[in-house]
CSV table of C-alpha atoms in Angstrom, one decimal:
chain,number,residue,atom,x,y,z
H,4,MET,CA,-0.1,-0.4,-0.2
H,5,LYS,CA,1.1,3.5,-0.4
H,6,ILE,CA,1.2,5.9,2.4
H,7,LEU,CA,0.9,9.4,1.7
H,8,GLY,CA,1.3,10.8,5.1
H,9,ILE,CA,0.0,11.9,8.1
H,10,GLU,CA,-3.2,12.6,7.3
H,11,HIS,CA,-4.7,13.6,11.0
H,12,ILE,CA,-4.2,12.2,14.8
H,13,GLY,CA,-8.4,11.8,16.7
H,14,LEU,CA,-8.1,13.4,19.9
H,15,ALA,CA,-10.1,12.5,22.8
H,16,VAL,CA,-12.1,14.9,24.8
H,17,ASN,CA,-15.4,15.4,27.1
H,18,ALA,CA,-16.1,18.3,26.2
H,19,ILE,CA,-14.9,20.4,22.5
H,20,LYS,CA,-15.3,24.0,23.9
H,21,ASN,CA,-12.7,22.9,26.8
H,22,ASP,CA,-10.0,21.6,25.3
H,23,ALA,CA,-10.3,23.4,22.0
H,24,PRO,CA,-8.7,27.4,23.3
H,25,PHE,CA,-5.3,25.2,23.7
H,26,TRP,CA,-4.9,24.2,20.8
H,27,LYS,CA,-6.9,27.1,18.7
H,28,HIS,CA,-4.8,30.5,20.3
H,29,ILE,CA,-1.7,28.5,22.2
H,30,MET,CA,-0.8,26.2,19.7
H,31,ASN,CA,-3.0,28.9,17.4
H,32,ILE,CA,-3.5,25.8,14.7
H,33,PRO,CA,-6.1,27.0,11.8
H,34,HIS,CA,-9.5,25.6,13.1
H,35,ARG,CA,-10.4,24.2,9.4
H,36,ASN,CA,-14.3,23.0,10.3
H,37,THR,CA,-16.7,21.0,13.1
H,38,GLU,CA,-18.9,18.9,11.3
H,39,LEU,CA,-21.2,15.7,13.4
H,40,VAL,CA,-20.2,12.2,12.5
H,41,ASP,CA,-23.7,10.8,12.9
H,42,ASP,CA,-22.4,7.0,11.8
H,43,GLN,CA,-19.4,7.6,14.5
H,44,GLY,CA,-21.0,9.3,17.1
H,45,VAL,CA,-19.0,12.2,17.6
H,46,ILE,CA,-18.6,15.5,17.0
H,47,THR,CA,-14.6,16.4,15.5
H,48,ASP,CA,-13.7,19.7,15.4
H,49,ILE,CA,-10.8,19.8,13.1
H,50,TYR,CA,-7.8,21.4,13.0
H,51,ASP,CA,-5.1,22.1,9.9
H,52,THR,CA,-1.2,23.1,10.2
H,53,GLY,CA,-1.2,22.0,6.3
H,54,LYS,CA,0.4,19.2,7.1
H,55,GLY,CA,-0.9,16.9,9.4
H,56,LYS,CA,-4.6,18.0,11.1
H,57,VAL,CA,-6.1,18.0,14.5
H,58,GLU,CA,-9.3,16.7,15.7
H,59,LEU,CA,-10.9,17.0,18.9
H,60,LEU,CA,-13.6,14.0,19.4
H,61,GLU,CA,-16.6,14.1,21.9
H,62,PRO,CA,-18.3,12.1,22.0
H,63,THR,CA,-22.8,12.3,21.0
H,64,ALA,CA,-23.4,9.4,23.9
H,65,LYS,CA,-21.6,7.7,26.1
H,66,ASN,CA,-22.7,4.4,24.7
H,67,THR,CA,-20.2,5.6,21.3
H,68,THR,CA,-17.1,4.0,20.9
H,69,VAL,CA,-15.2,7.2,22.3
H,70,GLY,CA,-17.6,7.2,24.9
H,71,LYS,CA,-16.7,4.1,26.2
H,72,PHE,CA,-12.4,5.2,25.3
H,73,LEU,CA,-12.9,8.1,27.4
H,74,ASP,CA,-14.4,6.3,30.1
H,75,LYS,CA,-11.8,3.4,30.2
H,76,ARG,CA,-8.0,5.7,29.7
H,77,GLY,CA,-9.5,9.0,29.5
H,78,PRO,CA,-8.7,11.8,27.5
H,79,GLY,CA,-6.0,11.4,24.7
H,80,VAL,CA,-5.1,9.9,21.8
H,81,HIS,CA,-7.9,7.9,20.5
H,82,HIS,CA,-6.6,7.1,16.3
H,83,VAL,CA,-4.1,7.7,14.4
H,84,CYS,CA,-5.0,8.4,10.7
H,85,PHE,CA,-3.1,8.0,7.1
H,86,GLU,CA,-3.7,8.9,3.8
H,87,VAL,CA,-3.2,6.4,1.5
H,88,ASP,CA,-3.3,6.6,-2.3
H,89,ASP,CA,-6.2,3.6,-2.7
H,90,ILE,CA,-8.2,2.6,0.5
H,91,ASN,CA,-9.3,-0.7,-1.5
H,92,ASN,CA,-6.7,-2.4,-2.5
H,93,ALA,CA,-5.2,-1.0,1.2
H,94,ILE,CA,-8.0,-3.9,2.1
H,95,ARG,CA,-7.1,-6.3,-0.4
H,96,GLU,CA,-3.1,-6.3,1.5
H,97,LEU,CA,-4.8,-6.5,5.1
H,98,LYS,CA,-6.4,-9.3,4.7
H,99,GLU,CA,-4.3,-11.1,2.6
H,100,SER,CA,-1.3,-10.3,5.5
H,101,ASN,CA,-4.1,-11.1,8.6
H,102,ILE,CA,-4.3,-7.9,9.8
H,103,HIS,CA,-7.2,-6.9,12.6
H,104,ILE,CA,-8.8,-4.8,10.1
H,105,ILE,CA,-12.7,-3.6,11.6
H,106,SER,CA,-14.8,-4.1,8.8
H,107,ASP,CA,-14.1,-5.6,5.5
H,108,GLU,CA,-15.8,-2.1,3.4
H,109,PRO,CA,-14.8,1.3,3.7
H,110,SER,CA,-17.0,4.0,5.4
H,111,ILE,CA,-17.3,7.4,4.9
H,112,GLY,CA,-16.1,9.1,8.2
H,113,ALA,CA,-15.0,13.2,9.3
H,114,GLU,CA,-15.1,15.0,5.6
H,115,GLY,CA,-15.8,12.9,3.3
H,116,TYR,CA,-12.4,10.7,3.1
H,117,LYS,CA,-13.5,6.9,2.6
H,118,VAL,CA,-11.9,5.0,6.2
H,119,VAL,CA,-11.1,2.2,7.7
H,120,PHE,CA,-9.8,1.0,11.2
H,121,ILE,CA,-7.1,-1.5,12.0
H,122,HIS,CA,-6.8,-3.4,15.1
H,123,PRO,CA,-4.7,-2.1,18.0
H,124,LYS,CA,-3.4,-5.8,18.5
H,125,SER,CA,-2.3,-5.6,14.7
H,126,THR,CA,-0.4,-2.8,15.2
H,127,GLY,CA,1.9,-2.9,18.3
H,128,GLY,CA,-1.2,-0.9,20.3
H,129,VAL,CA,-2.1,1.3,18.4
H,130,LEU,CA,-6.1,2.4,16.9
H,131,VAL,CA,-5.0,2.6,13.0
H,132,GLU,CA,-7.1,4.5,10.7
H,133,LEU,CA,-6.8,4.9,7.1
H,134,ALA,CA,-7.9,7.2,5.1
H,135,GLN,CA,-8.6,7.8,1.1
H,136,LYS,CA,-9.9,11.7,0.3
H,137,THR,CA,-12.8,11.6,-2.7
I,7,MET,CA,4.2,30.4,18.1
I,8,LYS,CA,3.4,29.1,14.7
I,9,ILE,CA,3.3,25.8,13.8
I,10,LEU,CA,5.1,23.8,10.8
I,11,GLY,CA,3.3,20.7,10.1
I,12,ILE,CA,3.4,17.3,12.7
I,13,GLU,CA,6.8,15.5,12.9
I,14,HIS,CA,5.9,12.5,14.4
I,15,ILE,CA,3.8,10.4,16.7
I,16,GLY,CA,6.5,8.9,19.1
I,17,LEU,CA,4.8,4.8,20.5
I,18,ALA,CA,6.0,3.5,23.2
I,19,VAL,CA,6.9,-0.3,21.9
I,20,ASN,CA,7.7,-2.9,24.2
I,21,ALA,CA,11.0,-4.1,21.3
I,22,ILE,CA,11.4,-3.0,18.0
I,23,LYS,CA,12.2,-6.4,16.5
I,24,ASN,CA,8.5,-6.8,16.9
I,25,ASP,CA,6.1,-3.7,15.8
I,26,ALA,CA,9.1,-2.5,13.1
I,27,PRO,CA,8.1,-5.2,10.7
I,28,PHE,CA,3.5,-3.9,10.4
I,29,TRP,CA,5.7,0.2,9.7
I,30,LYS,CA,7.7,-1.6,7.2
I,31,HIS,CA,6.5,-4.5,5.5
I,32,ILE,CA,2.6,-3.7,6.1
I,33,MET,CA,2.1,0.0,6.1
I,34,ASN,CA,4.9,0.3,3.3
I,35,ILE,CA,6.8,3.6,5.9
I,36,PRO,CA,10.2,4.3,4.4
I,37,HIS,CA,12.6,3.1,7.3
I,38,ARG,CA,14.3,6.3,8.0
I,39,ASN,CA,16.9,5.2,10.5
I,40,THR,CA,18.0,3.9,14.2
I,41,GLU,CA,19.0,6.0,16.8
I,42,LEU,CA,19.6,6.0,20.7
I,43,VAL,CA,18.8,9.1,22.1
I,44,ASP,CA,20.3,9.3,25.6
I,45,ASP,CA,18.8,11.7,27.6
I,46,GLN,CA,15.6,10.3,27.2
I,47,GLY,CA,16.5,7.0,28.1
I,48,VAL,CA,15.0,5.4,24.0
I,49,ILE,CA,16.2,3.8,21.7
I,50,THR,CA,13.9,4.8,18.9
I,51,ASP,CA,13.2,3.8,15.1
I,52,ILE,CA,12.1,6.5,12.4
I,53,TYR,CA,9.9,6.0,9.3
I,54,ASP,CA,8.6,8.4,7.7
I,55,THR,CA,6.1,9.8,4.8
I,56,GLY,CA,7.1,12.1,4.0
I,57,LYS,CA,4.6,14.3,5.9
I,58,GLY,CA,5.4,13.0,8.9
I,59,LYS,CA,7.3,10.3,10.8
I,60,VAL,CA,6.5,7.5,12.7
I,61,GLU,CA,8.7,7.3,15.5
I,62,LEU,CA,8.4,4.2,17.3
I,63,LEU,CA,10.7,4.4,20.6
I,64,GLU,CA,11.9,1.5,23.2
I,65,PRO,CA,13.2,2.5,26.5
I,66,THR,CA,16.9,1.3,27.4
I,67,ALA,CA,15.8,0.1,31.3
I,68,LYS,CA,12.4,0.3,32.8
I,69,ASN,CA,13.6,3.1,35.1
I,70,THR,CA,13.0,5.9,31.8
I,71,THR,CA,9.9,7.8,31.0
I,72,VAL,CA,9.4,5.3,28.3
I,73,GLY,CA,9.6,2.7,30.9
I,74,LYS,CA,7.5,3.9,32.6
I,75,PHE,CA,4.4,4.7,30.0
I,76,LEU,CA,4.7,1.1,29.1
I,77,ASP,CA,4.4,-0.4,33.0
I,78,LYS,CA,1.2,2.1,33.3
I,79,ARG,CA,-0.7,2.2,30.3
I,80,GLY,CA,1.0,-0.9,28.0
I,81,PRO,CA,2.3,0.4,24.4
I,82,GLY,CA,1.4,2.8,22.4
I,83,VAL,CA,1.0,6.2,21.1
I,84,HIS,CA,3.5,8.3,24.3
I,85,HIS,CA,3.5,11.4,22.0
I,86,VAL,CA,2.8,13.7,19.3
I,87,CYS,CA,5.4,16.1,18.2
I,88,PHE,CA,5.4,19.2,16.0
I,89,GLU,CA,7.4,21.2,14.5
I,90,VAL,CA,7.1,25.0,15.2
I,91,ASP,CA,9.3,27.7,13.1
I,92,ASP,CA,11.3,28.8,16.2
I,93,ILE,CA,11.9,26.9,19.6
I,94,ASN,CA,12.7,29.7,22.4
I,95,ASN,CA,9.7,32.0,20.8
I,96,ALA,CA,7.6,28.9,21.7
I,97,ILE,CA,8.1,28.5,25.0
I,98,ARG,CA,8.2,32.4,25.4
I,99,GLU,CA,4.5,32.3,24.8
I,100,LEU,CA,3.5,28.8,26.8
I,101,LYS,CA,5.0,31.1,29.9
I,102,GLU,CA,3.3,33.7,29.4
I,103,SER,CA,0.1,31.4,29.2
I,104,ASN,CA,0.6,28.9,32.1
I,105,ILE,CA,1.2,26.1,30.0
I,106,HIS,CA,2.8,23.4,31.5
I,107,ILE,CA,5.6,22.8,30.1
I,108,ILE,CA,8.3,19.7,31.4
I,109,SER,CA,11.8,22.2,30.7
I,110,ASP,CA,12.6,25.9,30.4
I,111,GLU,CA,14.7,25.0,27.5
I,112,PRO,CA,15.0,23.2,24.9
I,113,SER,CA,17.3,19.9,25.0
I,114,ILE,CA,18.4,18.0,22.1
I,115,GLY,CA,16.0,15.2,20.4
I,116,ALA,CA,16.3,12.5,17.8
I,117,GLU,CA,18.1,14.2,14.2
I,118,GLY,CA,19.4,16.6,16.5
I,119,TYR,CA,15.4,18.8,16.8
I,120,LYS,CA,15.7,21.2,20.0
I,121,VAL,CA,12.6,20.3,21.6
I,122,VAL,CA,10.6,20.9,24.8
I,123,PHE,CA,7.1,19.0,26.3
I,124,ILE,CA,3.5,20.4,27.4
I,125,HIS,CA,2.3,18.3,30.2
I,126,PRO,CA,-0.6,16.2,29.0
I,127,LYS,CA,-2.8,18.5,31.8
I,128,SER,CA,-2.5,20.9,30.1
I,129,THR,CA,-3.5,19.8,26.5
I,130,GLY,CA,-6.3,18.1,27.3
I,131,GLY,CA,-4.3,14.1,27.8
I,132,VAL,CA,-2.0,14.5,25.0
I,133,LEU,CA,1.9,14.9,25.8
I,134,VAL,CA,2.8,17.2,22.6
I,135,GLU,CA,6.2,17.5,21.7
I,136,LEU,CA,7.5,20.9,20.3
I,137,ALA,CA,10.7,20.1,17.6
I,138,GLN,CA,13.1,23.3,15.8
I,139,LYS,CA,15.1,22.3,13.1
I,140,THR,CA,18.3,22.4,13.4
């Protein structure tokens, strides 16, 4: 597979309104947009360095992936996303190598990207997202 | 401060030799170098996507920052590093904003960068490194 770069890091937060000021005013990273990703049960607040984004992820309910993560681990890095040129090809290669992917088909993530997640047990402890720009 | 991009993500691992194959052969990210950073008590194994690096961090002993992290949290994302244009200016701004930085002076990190760390309690749960290329 061809990795084009780190697309973003996803940070689990309890409340965007409390965490946004650090990224916006201290780190001074330009705000790009705020978006509800209903499928994943999160509101994403996106900051773009121009070379990799920071996405703050606030769960819409306790019983969501990010809600459960916050309960178990507290706020912090939830996943790291890499941009790929061809996500279907990436999925095929991962399956051939017996890598544990969370879904066999890409879903639609923030900003309309086609995305798939690789389970932390296949990566050495980090939830890895692959994303193809559409 | 001026953030130039995500420089790398640092992943705490128990043994580089066990984790390297995923990043090298599955993710297919070019290997850049392997380096002992004696000050920080880690061996770093660096992969470069061209837009953000992945650094595997293996502690040289139990009683090191990364060794203690592994004991407490297990393997996973240890820190996220952002490149800045001027680290002394960044440190001055952070101090003026009462952000908790781990050292008042930059130290020398992997690849000779001047680096400083921001405590997770000031960032919403993630250890943030700032690095200036030298």
